[in-house]
Amino acid sequence: MPSPLTPAPMLDPHDCALALQPDLATSIAASAHLHLPARRPPGQPTGLRVRAGQAYSVFAAGRVQWSRDVATLYGGPRFHLWLRVTPGGRIRNLREDTDTFVADVDGELEVGLYMGMWRDACGELATEHSLYARLDGGLEALIVVWRDAATDGLLALAARAGPHSLYAAELSHLRTQPGLPSGWQPLVETGETHLFRPASAGAAPAIRIEGEDDQGIVWHDCDVALTPHTRLHWRWKLDSLPSTRAEDTARCHDYVSIATEFDDGRDLTWFWSSCLAPGHHFACPVHAWRERETHLVVRSGSDGLGAWQQEDRSVWSDVVAALGTPPRRIVRVWLIAVASFQHGALRAAFSDIRIVDGATVRQVL
């Protein structure tokens, strides 16, 4: 029997109604309240037109159910809701359940529920629309286009709606959102996230990973030849593991890792498992990533959690063991954090990431 589903969160009707009131027209250029069914592929027109440089905010709630048999397999707005200005705009995703953007081109705002893999940064899907047929549920979104600065409009609405409103939440988000670590960028396929933050490990720069029920990948350029002497060094500290079960199934694929992307489009990711044996490797259990990504266990269990650990891996040897024929070059280094399958916590840090080949050292972090 399918597991019972808990009710999906919804937007506050009073907050939504407030954005439609005519006496707030001095702050709001336009707004729309949308219901987005999970089975409809992107993109869906909103009827809202924006100018390049114009700010708009998005407030969302709901749940897209990935499985009809497993109640815990679902994603919310941060995972699924993406927007773009068409024609010509780049896709953007919510970093929280409320978020604010600035239009990159003139045009109409489109929204879409993402499932699978993007083909490009303009929002063309690389995966089949048939993926949507097995989904249930949907999302609710309120979109507000501002006449002037978003903070001015949010202040005006928060004053009406109160300190616990959607508008107060987004105002706080705008004022406190962390920036990405210098030199690191979000991977298009997984979108933007607040999981990765600049930090320090003693005198050395570090990246802190912190969040719950979230996922993301950031990358840093690193174009170097892959030879039998190429080694990857890094330090990491995991305060806890996001999964207590084997991570090689789609239901439990929550982990923290470092990866190298190669010039043939594949990547190898080294991670700390809750229970899989060191040296164990497997193709990613998420269907859209299966041909692209392979996982290799570096550490296992709880010993060493909460303390900095030093790693030194032969990239060539690990690639031969896990992927077979080695590619020619490493093109990027990734940091990956996933806790969206079991909706747990992510608490980790990385420092001193280096690729070493003989006397040649490429310092990534």
mmCIF file of C-alpha atoms in Angstrom:
data_model
loop_
_atom_site.group_PDB
_atom_site.id
_atom_site.type_symbol
_atom_site.label_atom_id
_atom_site.label_comp_id
_atom_site.label_asym_id
_atom_site.label_seq_id
_atom_site.Cartn_x
_atom_site.Cartn_y
_atom_site.Cartn_z
ATOM 1 C CA MET A 1 0.000 0.000 0.000
ATOM 2 C CA PRO A 2 1.232 3.525 -0.715
ATOM 3 C CA SER A 3 2.402 5.515 2.297
ATOM 4 C CA PRO A 4 0.002 8.267 3.433
ATOM 5 C CA LEU A 5 0.969 11.716 2.191
ATOM 6 C CA THR A 6 1.243 14.637 4.567
ATOM 7 C CA PRO A 7 -0.517 17.798 3.360
ATOM 8 C CA ALA A 8 1.621 20.029 1.162
ATOM 9 C CA PRO A 9 2.337 23.554 2.449
ATOM 10 C CA MET A 10 0.298 26.356 0.910
ATOM 11 C CA LEU A 11 0.701 30.122 0.522
ATOM 12 C CA ASP A 12 -1.092 32.412 2.939
ATOM 13 C CA PRO A 13 -4.300 33.541 1.131
ATOM 14 C CA HIS A 14 -4.216 36.921 2.906
ATOM 15 C CA ASP A 15 -0.671 37.616 1.664
ATOM 16 C CA CYS A 16 -1.638 36.635 -1.883
ATOM 17 C CA ALA A 17 -4.734 38.838 -1.851
ATOM 18 C CA LEU A 18 -2.707 41.796 -0.599
ATOM 19 C CA ALA A 19 -0.478 41.768 -3.682
ATOM 20 C CA LEU A 20 -3.549 42.199 -5.882
ATOM 21 C CA GLN A 21 -4.988 45.265 -4.099
ATOM 22 C CA PRO A 22 -5.176 48.380 -6.320
ATOM 23 C CA ASP A 23 -4.018 50.797 -3.590
ATOM 24 C CA LEU A 24 -0.549 49.224 -3.709
ATOM 25 C CA ALA A 25 -0.092 50.071 -7.383
ATOM 26 C CA THR A 26 2.591 52.610 -6.487
ATOM 27 C CA SER A 27 4.814 49.686 -5.412
ATOM 28 C CA ILE A 28 3.570 46.859 -7.651
ATOM 29 C CA ALA A 29 3.715 47.020 -11.440
ATOM 30 C CA ALA A 30 1.939 43.679 -11.921
ATOM 31 C CA SER A 31 1.281 40.411 -10.124
ATOM 32 C CA ALA A 32 -0.049 36.918 -10.784
ATOM 33 C CA HIS A 33 -1.139 34.011 -8.593
ATOM 34 C CA LEU A 34 -0.490 30.703 -10.377
ATOM 35 C CA HIS A 35 -1.215 27.028 -9.762
ATOM 36 C CA LEU A 36 1.320 24.799 -11.486
ATOM 37 C CA PRO A 37 0.412 21.117 -11.952
ATOM 38 C CA ALA A 38 3.341 18.727 -11.599
ATOM 39 C CA ARG A 39 2.649 16.883 -14.847
ATOM 40 C CA ARG A 40 2.972 19.917 -17.106
ATOM 41 C CA PRO A 41 6.469 20.432 -18.569
ATOM 42 C CA PRO A 42 8.013 23.933 -18.749
ATOM 43 C CA GLY A 43 7.429 26.650 -19.676
ATOM 44 C CA GLN A 44 4.126 28.227 -18.785
ATOM 45 C CA PRO A 45 3.366 31.869 -19.600
ATOM 46 C CA THR A 46 2.461 34.144 -16.691
ATOM 47 C CA GLY A 47 1.090 37.122 -18.616
ATOM 48 C CA LEU A 48 3.612 39.325 -16.779
ATOM 49 C CA ARG A 49 5.919 41.504 -18.862
ATOM 50 C CA VAL A 50 9.172 42.895 -17.492
ATOM 51 C CA ARG A 51 11.948 45.184 -18.678
ATOM 52 C CA ALA A 52 15.640 44.347 -18.464
ATOM 53 C CA GLY A 53 16.794 45.475 -15.015
ATOM 54 C CA GLN A 54 13.310 45.311 -13.468
ATOM 55 C CA ALA A 55 13.021 43.366 -10.190
ATOM 56 C CA TYR A 56 10.426 40.729 -9.430
ATOM 57 C CA SER A 57 9.839 38.477 -6.433
ATOM 58 C CA VAL A 58 8.486 34.948 -6.293
ATOM 59 C CA PHE A 59 6.696 33.358 -3.329
ATOM 60 C CA ALA A 60 5.991 29.641 -3.648
ATOM 61 C CA ALA A 61 4.676 26.611 -1.811
ATOM 62 C CA GLY A 62 3.528 23.084 -2.546
ATOM 63 C CA ARG A 63 5.062 19.744 -3.342
ATOM 64 C CA VAL A 64 5.849 17.654 -6.409
ATOM 65 C CA GLN A 65 5.523 13.980 -5.557
ATOM 66 C CA TRP A 66 8.046 11.814 -7.422
ATOM 67 C CA SER A 67 6.624 8.466 -6.330
ATOM 68 C CA ARG A 68 3.072 7.313 -5.673
ATOM 69 C CA ASP A 69 4.370 4.549 -3.407
ATOM 70 C CA VAL A 70 6.992 6.353 -1.291
ATOM 71 C CA ALA A 71 5.601 9.397 0.479
ATOM 72 C CA THR A 72 9.027 10.837 1.314
ATOM 73 C CA LEU A 73 10.134 11.126 -2.314
ATOM 74 C CA TYR A 74 9.121 14.676 -3.210
ATOM 75 C CA GLY A 75 10.517 18.115 -3.908
ATOM 76 C CA GLY A 76 9.361 21.628 -3.141
ATOM 77 C CA PRO A 77 9.793 25.010 -4.831
ATOM 78 C CA ARG A 78 13.570 25.191 -4.291
ATOM 79 C CA PHE A 79 13.997 21.962 -6.215
ATOM 80 C CA HIS A 80 11.401 22.359 -8.962
ATOM 81 C CA LEU A 81 10.371 25.960 -9.655
ATOM 82 C CA TRP A 82 12.371 27.771 -12.353
ATOM 83 C CA LEU A 83 11.715 30.981 -14.265
ATOM 84 C CA ARG A 84 12.956 32.806 -17.341
ATOM 85 C CA VAL A 85 12.150 35.899 -19.359
ATOM 86 C CA THR A 86 11.300 34.975 -22.906
ATOM 87 C CA PRO A 87 12.580 35.397 -25.520
ATOM 88 C CA GLY A 88 16.273 35.156 -24.762
ATOM 89 C CA GLY A 89 16.483 35.092 -20.960
ATOM 90 C CA ARG A 90 18.454 32.633 -18.828
ATOM 91 C CA ILE A 91 16.724 30.239 -16.454
ATOM 92 C CA ARG A 92 16.728 31.014 -12.738
ATOM 93 C CA ASN A 93 15.648 28.888 -9.800
ATOM 94 C CA LEU A 94 14.511 29.707 -6.281
ATOM 95 C CA ARG A 95 17.225 29.549 -3.623
ATOM 96 C CA GLU A 96 14.553 29.672 -0.913
ATOM 97 C CA ASP A 97 10.775 29.320 -1.057
ATOM 98 C CA THR A 98 10.787 33.098 -1.571
ATOM 99 C CA ASP A 99 13.312 34.782 -3.858
ATOM 100 C CA THR A 100 13.899 37.944 -5.865
ATOM 101 C CA PHE A 101 15.404 38.339 -9.333
ATOM 102 C CA VAL A 102 16.287 41.038 -11.836
ATOM 103 C CA ALA A 103 15.143 40.539 -15.437
ATOM 104 C CA ASP A 104 18.063 40.048 -17.820
ATOM 105 C CA VAL A 105 16.093 40.909 -20.992
ATOM 106 C CA ASP A 106 12.769 42.482 -21.977
ATOM 107 C CA GLY A 107 9.934 40.020 -22.379
ATOM 108 C CA GLU A 108 7.332 37.850 -20.680
ATOM 109 C CA LEU A 109 8.017 35.872 -17.515
ATOM 110 C CA GLU A 110 7.614 32.121 -17.924
ATOM 111 C CA VAL A 111 7.595 29.537 -15.142
ATOM 112 C CA GLY A 112 8.259 25.839 -15.310
ATOM 113 C CA LEU A 113 8.579 22.787 -13.099
ATOM 114 C CA TYR A 114 11.972 21.171 -13.700
ATOM 115 C CA MET A 115 12.341 17.389 -13.826
ATOM 116 C CA GLY A 116 15.274 15.651 -15.462
ATOM 117 C CA MET A 117 18.147 17.621 -16.995
ATOM 118 C CA TRP A 118 18.497 21.020 -18.695
ATOM 119 C CA ARG A 119 20.098 21.046 -22.132
ATOM 120 C CA ASP A 120 21.280 24.652 -21.772
ATOM 121 C CA ALA A 121 21.045 27.781 -19.633
ATOM 122 C CA CYS A 122 18.083 29.057 -21.660
ATOM 123 C CA GLY A 123 15.782 26.346 -20.330
ATOM 124 C CA GLU A 124 15.575 23.690 -23.031
ATOM 125 C CA LEU A 125 15.071 20.234 -21.525
ATOM 126 C CA ALA A 126 17.532 17.467 -22.406
ATOM 127 C CA THR A 127 15.218 14.788 -21.005
ATOM 128 C CA GLU A 128 11.895 13.504 -22.278
ATOM 129 C CA HIS A 129 8.606 15.127 -21.309
ATOM 130 C CA SER A 130 7.370 11.618 -20.485
ATOM 131 C CA LEU A 131 9.141 11.966 -17.102
ATOM 132 C CA TYR A 132 6.333 14.273 -16.002
ATOM 133 C CA ALA A 133 3.610 11.657 -16.483
ATOM 134 C CA ARG A 134 4.528 9.847 -13.250
ATOM 135 C CA LEU A 135 4.471 12.961 -11.059
ATOM 136 C CA ASP A 136 1.693 14.075 -8.724
ATOM 137 C CA GLY A 137 0.925 17.269 -6.866
ATOM 138 C CA GLY A 138 2.087 20.697 -7.922
ATOM 139 C CA LEU A 139 3.199 24.118 -6.781
ATOM 140 C CA GLU A 140 1.513 27.410 -6.052
ATOM 141 C CA ALA A 141 3.345 30.626 -6.935
ATOM 142 C CA LEU A 142 2.719 34.318 -6.377
ATOM 143 C CA ILE A 143 4.830 36.546 -8.626
ATOM 144 C CA VAL A 144 5.107 40.282 -7.953
ATOM 145 C CA VAL A 145 6.789 42.655 -10.424
ATOM 146 C CA TRP A 146 8.044 45.788 -8.676
ATOM 147 C CA ARG A 147 7.908 49.339 -10.001
ATOM 148 C CA ASP A 148 11.109 50.370 -8.239
ATOM 149 C CA ALA A 149 13.545 48.583 -5.909
ATOM 150 C CA ALA A 150 12.336 45.232 -4.581
ATOM 151 C CA THR A 151 13.242 46.194 -1.014
ATOM 152 C CA ASP A 152 10.974 49.267 -1.193
ATOM 153 C CA GLY A 153 8.050 47.190 -2.363
ATOM 154 C CA LEU A 154 8.665 44.423 0.146
ATOM 155 C CA LEU A 155 8.834 46.989 2.955
ATOM 156 C CA ALA A 156 5.472 48.413 1.930
ATOM 157 C CA LEU A 157 3.792 45.007 1.789
ATOM 158 C CA ALA A 158 5.460 43.696 4.951
ATOM 159 C CA ALA A 159 4.159 46.761 6.819
ATOM 160 C CA ARG A 160 0.618 45.751 5.798
ATOM 161 C CA ALA A 161 0.940 41.980 6.162
ATOM 162 C CA GLY A 162 3.016 41.792 9.349
ATOM 163 C CA PRO A 163 6.350 40.363 10.512
ATOM 164 C CA HIS A 164 5.423 36.738 9.758
ATOM 165 C CA SER A 165 4.276 37.350 6.182
ATOM 166 C CA LEU A 166 5.799 36.137 2.925
ATOM 167 C CA TYR A 167 7.007 39.674 2.259
ATOM 168 C CA ALA A 168 8.812 39.983 5.592
ATOM 169 C CA ALA A 169 10.457 36.599 4.956
ATOM 170 C CA GLU A 170 11.752 37.674 1.548
ATOM 171 C CA LEU A 171 12.911 41.036 2.872
ATOM 172 C CA SER A 172 14.981 39.194 5.488
ATOM 173 C CA HIS A 173 16.281 36.837 2.796
ATOM 174 C CA LEU A 174 17.442 39.747 0.614
ATOM 175 C CA ARG A 175 19.234 41.389 3.508
ATOM 176 C CA THR A 176 21.040 38.274 4.766
ATOM 177 C CA GLN A 177 21.695 36.059 1.744
ATOM 178 C CA PRO A 178 25.314 34.866 1.576
ATOM 179 C CA GLY A 179 27.431 35.233 -1.540
ATOM 180 C CA LEU A 180 29.112 32.352 -3.331
ATOM 181 C CA PRO A 181 32.780 31.670 -2.557
ATOM 182 C CA SER A 182 35.067 33.564 -4.928
ATOM 183 C CA GLY A 183 35.773 31.684 -8.159
ATOM 184 C CA TRP A 184 32.951 29.169 -7.700
ATOM 185 C CA GLN A 185 29.788 29.030 -9.795
ATOM 186 C CA PRO A 186 26.572 27.000 -9.600
ATOM 187 C CA LEU A 187 26.141 24.144 -12.048
ATOM 188 C CA VAL A 188 23.298 24.989 -14.441
ATOM 189 C CA GLU A 189 21.690 21.571 -14.108
ATOM 190 C CA THR A 190 21.249 21.886 -10.326
ATOM 191 C CA GLY A 191 20.791 25.643 -10.102
ATOM 192 C CA GLU A 192 21.668 28.297 -7.569
ATOM 193 C CA THR A 193 21.774 27.599 -3.854
ATOM 194 C CA HIS A 194 22.750 29.145 -0.521
ATOM 195 C CA LEU A 195 24.350 25.894 0.670
ATOM 196 C CA PHE A 196 27.937 26.941 -0.109
ATOM 197 C CA ARG A 197 29.404 29.860 1.856
ATOM 198 C CA PRO A 198 32.865 31.424 2.202
ATOM 199 C CA ALA A 199 34.572 30.375 5.441
ATOM 200 C CA SER A 200 38.008 29.713 6.905
ATOM 201 C CA ALA A 201 39.906 26.803 8.422
ATOM 202 C CA GLY A 202 42.449 28.507 10.636
ATOM 203 C CA ALA A 203 44.337 30.850 8.334
ATOM 204 C CA ALA A 204 43.302 28.947 5.180
ATOM 205 C CA PRO A 205 40.237 29.755 3.061
ATOM 206 C CA ALA A 206 37.433 27.224 3.214
ATOM 207 C CA ILE A 207 33.910 26.616 1.956
ATOM 208 C CA ARG A 208 31.189 25.854 4.480
ATOM 209 C CA ILE A 209 28.180 23.750 3.475
ATOM 210 C CA GLU A 210 25.104 24.261 5.598
ATOM 211 C CA GLY A 211 21.404 23.654 4.979
ATOM 212 C CA GLU A 212 18.490 21.271 5.188
ATOM 213 C CA ASP A 213 16.359 19.472 2.605
ATOM 214 C CA ASP A 214 18.385 21.016 -0.200
ATOM 215 C CA GLN A 215 20.857 20.128 -2.934
ATOM 216 C CA GLY A 216 23.397 21.860 -5.117
ATOM 217 C CA ILE A 217 26.661 21.722 -7.009
ATOM 218 C CA VAL A 218 29.254 24.478 -7.400
ATOM 219 C CA TRP A 219 32.261 24.283 -9.690
ATOM 220 C CA HIS A 220 35.655 25.900 -10.196
ATOM 221 C CA ASP A 221 37.631 25.978 -13.442
ATOM 222 C CA CYS A 222 40.638 23.672 -13.464
ATOM 223 C CA ASP A 223 41.940 22.811 -16.926
ATOM 224 C CA VAL A 224 44.824 20.377 -16.370
ATOM 225 C CA ALA A 225 46.068 17.228 -18.094
ATOM 226 C CA LEU A 226 45.170 13.895 -16.494
ATOM 227 C CA THR A 227 48.269 11.702 -16.265
ATOM 228 C CA PRO A 228 49.220 8.623 -14.211
ATOM 229 C CA HIS A 229 50.821 11.042 -11.719
ATOM 230 C CA THR A 230 47.799 13.312 -11.183
ATOM 231 C CA ARG A 231 46.631 13.448 -7.572
ATOM 232 C CA LEU A 232 43.765 15.245 -5.862
ATOM 233 C CA HIS A 233 44.371 16.600 -2.350
ATOM 234 C CA TRP A 234 41.728 18.122 -0.093
ATOM 235 C CA ARG A 235 40.745 18.599 3.533
ATOM 236 C CA TRP A 236 37.161 18.186 4.699
ATOM 237 C CA LYS A 237 35.165 18.160 7.871
ATOM 238 C CA LEU A 238 31.753 16.538 7.978
ATOM 239 C CA ASP A 239 29.842 17.269 11.156
ATOM 240 C CA SER A 240 27.262 14.645 10.215
ATOM 241 C CA LEU A 241 26.257 12.483 7.268
ATOM 242 C CA PRO A 242 23.026 13.333 5.428
ATOM 243 C CA SER A 243 22.121 9.649 5.058
ATOM 244 C CA THR A 244 22.282 6.764 7.522
ATOM 245 C CA ARG A 245 21.567 4.242 4.761
ATOM 246 C CA ALA A 246 23.508 3.096 1.689
ATOM 247 C CA GLU A 247 23.655 5.987 -0.762
ATOM 248 C CA ASP A 248 23.678 3.858 -3.933
ATOM 249 C CA THR A 249 19.882 3.839 -4.323
ATOM 250 C CA ALA A 250 17.718 6.744 -5.501
ATOM 251 C CA ARG A 251 15.722 6.742 -2.246
ATOM 252 C CA CYS A 252 18.827 7.364 -0.114
ATOM 253 C CA HIS A 253 21.160 9.260 -2.454
ATOM 254 C CA ASP A 254 22.083 11.999 0.034
ATOM 255 C CA TYR A 255 25.810 12.760 0.379
ATOM 256 C CA VAL A 256 28.603 15.359 0.417
ATOM 257 C CA SER A 257 31.462 15.002 -2.040
ATOM 258 C CA ILE A 258 34.199 16.506 -4.185
ATOM 259 C CA ALA A 259 34.361 15.657 -7.894
ATOM 260 C CA THR A 260 36.430 16.198 -11.001
ATOM 261 C CA GLU A 261 34.726 16.767 -14.331
ATOM 262 C CA PHE A 262 36.575 15.542 -17.409
ATOM 263 C CA ASP A 263 36.797 16.693 -21.014
ATOM 264 C CA ASP A 264 34.592 13.795 -22.162
ATOM 265 C CA GLY A 265 31.623 15.044 -20.073
ATOM 266 C CA ARG A 266 31.912 12.427 -17.319
ATOM 267 C CA ASP A 267 32.697 13.123 -13.688
ATOM 268 C CA LEU A 268 34.010 11.081 -10.763
ATOM 269 C CA THR A 269 32.900 12.051 -7.274
ATOM 270 C CA TRP A 270 34.622 11.009 -4.019
ATOM 271 C CA PHE A 271 32.309 10.845 -1.003
ATOM 272 C CA TRP A 272 32.040 9.816 2.649
ATOM 273 C CA SER A 273 29.482 7.040 2.983
ATOM 274 C CA SER A 274 27.440 6.075 6.013
ATOM 275 C CA CYS A 275 27.997 2.345 5.465
ATOM 276 C CA LEU A 276 29.392 1.475 2.005
ATOM 277 C CA ALA A 277 32.961 0.156 2.011
ATOM 278 C CA PRO A 278 35.850 2.398 0.941
ATOM 279 C CA GLY A 279 36.725 1.701 -2.689
ATOM 280 C CA HIS A 280 33.139 0.803 -3.599
ATOM 281 C CA HIS A 281 32.026 2.655 -6.731
ATOM 282 C CA PHE A 282 28.742 2.838 -8.626
ATOM 283 C CA ALA A 283 26.977 4.774 -11.361
ATOM 284 C CA CYS A 284 24.710 7.515 -10.059
ATOM 285 C CA PRO A 285 21.330 5.965 -9.169
ATOM 286 C CA VAL A 286 19.461 9.066 -10.404
ATOM 287 C CA HIS A 287 18.416 8.165 -13.942
ATOM 288 C CA ALA A 288 19.259 11.495 -15.601
ATOM 289 C CA TRP A 289 22.803 11.372 -14.166
ATOM 290 C CA ARG A 290 23.565 7.676 -14.665
ATOM 291 C CA GLU A 291 25.656 7.982 -17.826
ATOM 292 C CA ARG A 292 27.459 11.059 -16.591
ATOM 293 C CA GLU A 293 28.416 10.554 -12.954
ATOM 294 C CA THR A 294 30.188 7.821 -10.987
ATOM 295 C CA HIS A 295 30.602 7.756 -7.189
ATOM 296 C CA LEU A 296 33.584 6.355 -5.268
ATOM 297 C CA VAL A 297 33.613 5.831 -1.495
ATOM 298 C CA VAL A 298 36.623 7.372 0.296
ATOM 299 C CA ARG A 299 35.531 6.966 3.938
ATOM 300 C CA SER A 300 32.744 5.079 5.679
ATOM 301 C CA GLY A 301 30.966 5.284 9.011
ATOM 302 C CA SER A 302 31.019 7.845 11.787
ATOM 303 C CA ASP A 303 34.681 7.625 12.849
ATOM 304 C CA GLY A 304 36.340 10.958 12.149
ATOM 305 C CA LEU A 305 33.159 13.012 11.864
ATOM 306 C CA GLY A 306 33.443 16.475 13.366
ATOM 307 C CA ALA A 307 37.209 16.751 12.743
ATOM 308 C CA TRP A 308 39.259 17.843 9.750
ATOM 309 C CA GLN A 309 40.485 14.950 7.611
ATOM 310 C CA GLN A 310 43.194 15.047 4.927
ATOM 311 C CA GLU A 311 42.717 13.123 1.659
ATOM 312 C CA ASP A 312 45.169 12.302 -1.127
ATOM 313 C CA ARG A 313 43.829 10.342 -4.120
ATOM 314 C CA SER A 314 45.402 9.170 -7.364
ATOM 315 C CA VAL A 315 42.873 10.488 -9.865
ATOM 316 C CA TRP A 316 44.250 8.272 -12.636
ATOM 317 C CA SER A 317 44.008 5.076 -10.561
ATOM 318 C CA ASP A 318 40.518 5.883 -9.313
ATOM 319 C CA VAL A 319 39.341 6.736 -12.833
ATOM 320 C CA VAL A 320 40.717 3.474 -14.228
ATOM 321 C CA ALA A 321 39.029 1.496 -11.427
ATOM 322 C CA ALA A 322 35.666 3.274 -11.613
ATOM 323 C CA LEU A 323 35.347 4.523 -15.203
ATOM 324 C CA GLY A 324 37.698 2.441 -17.322
ATOM 325 C CA THR A 325 39.486 4.339 -20.094
ATOM 326 C CA PRO A 326 40.833 7.637 -18.680
ATOM 327 C CA PRO A 327 39.906 10.922 -20.337
ATOM 328 C CA ARG A 328 42.618 13.389 -21.342
ATOM 329 C CA ARG A 329 41.937 16.385 -19.106
ATOM 330 C CA ILE A 330 40.302 17.556 -15.901
ATOM 331 C CA VAL A 331 38.241 20.638 -16.754
ATOM 332 C CA ARG A 332 36.479 21.521 -13.486
ATOM 333 C CA VAL A 333 36.374 20.639 -9.804
ATOM 334 C CA TRP A 334 32.943 20.316 -8.164
ATOM 335 C CA LEU A 335 31.637 20.368 -4.631
ATOM 336 C CA ILE A 336 28.357 18.482 -4.238
ATOM 337 C CA ALA A 337 25.853 18.507 -1.385
ATOM 338 C CA VAL A 338 22.576 16.562 -1.481
ATOM 339 C CA ALA A 339 19.953 16.112 1.226
ATOM 340 C CA SER A 340 16.809 16.296 -0.913
ATOM 341 C CA PHE A 341 15.889 12.601 -0.951
ATOM 342 C CA GLN A 342 15.557 12.018 2.797
ATOM 343 C CA HIS A 343 15.157 15.732 3.675
ATOM 344 C CA GLY A 344 17.987 15.755 6.211
ATOM 345 C CA ALA A 345 20.722 18.202 7.210
ATOM 346 C CA LEU A 346 23.994 19.178 5.537
ATOM 347 C CA ARG A 347 26.877 20.301 7.773
ATOM 348 C CA ALA A 348 30.364 20.151 6.233
ATOM 349 C CA ALA A 349 33.401 22.165 5.126
ATOM 350 C CA PHE A 350 36.197 21.875 2.536
ATOM 351 C CA SER A 351 39.651 23.481 2.430
ATOM 352 C CA ASP A 352 43.046 23.163 0.711
ATOM 353 C CA ILE A 353 41.831 21.634 -2.558
ATOM 354 C CA ARG A 354 44.816 21.004 -4.857
ATOM 355 C CA ILE A 355 45.557 19.056 -8.021
ATOM 356 C CA VAL A 356 49.188 17.930 -8.010
ATOM 357 C CA ASP A 357 51.182 16.381 -10.845
ATOM 358 C CA GLY A 358 54.854 16.053 -9.963
ATOM 359 C CA ALA A 359 56.158 19.547 -9.294
ATOM 360 C CA THR A 360 53.050 21.175 -10.793
ATOM 361 C CA VAL A 361 50.428 22.268 -8.254
ATOM 362 C CA ARG A 362 47.054 23.780 -9.148
ATOM 363 C CA GLN A 363 45.500 25.322 -6.024
ATOM 364 C CA VAL A 364 41.709 25.299 -6.383
ATOM 365 C CA LEU A 365 40.804 26.424 -2.838
#
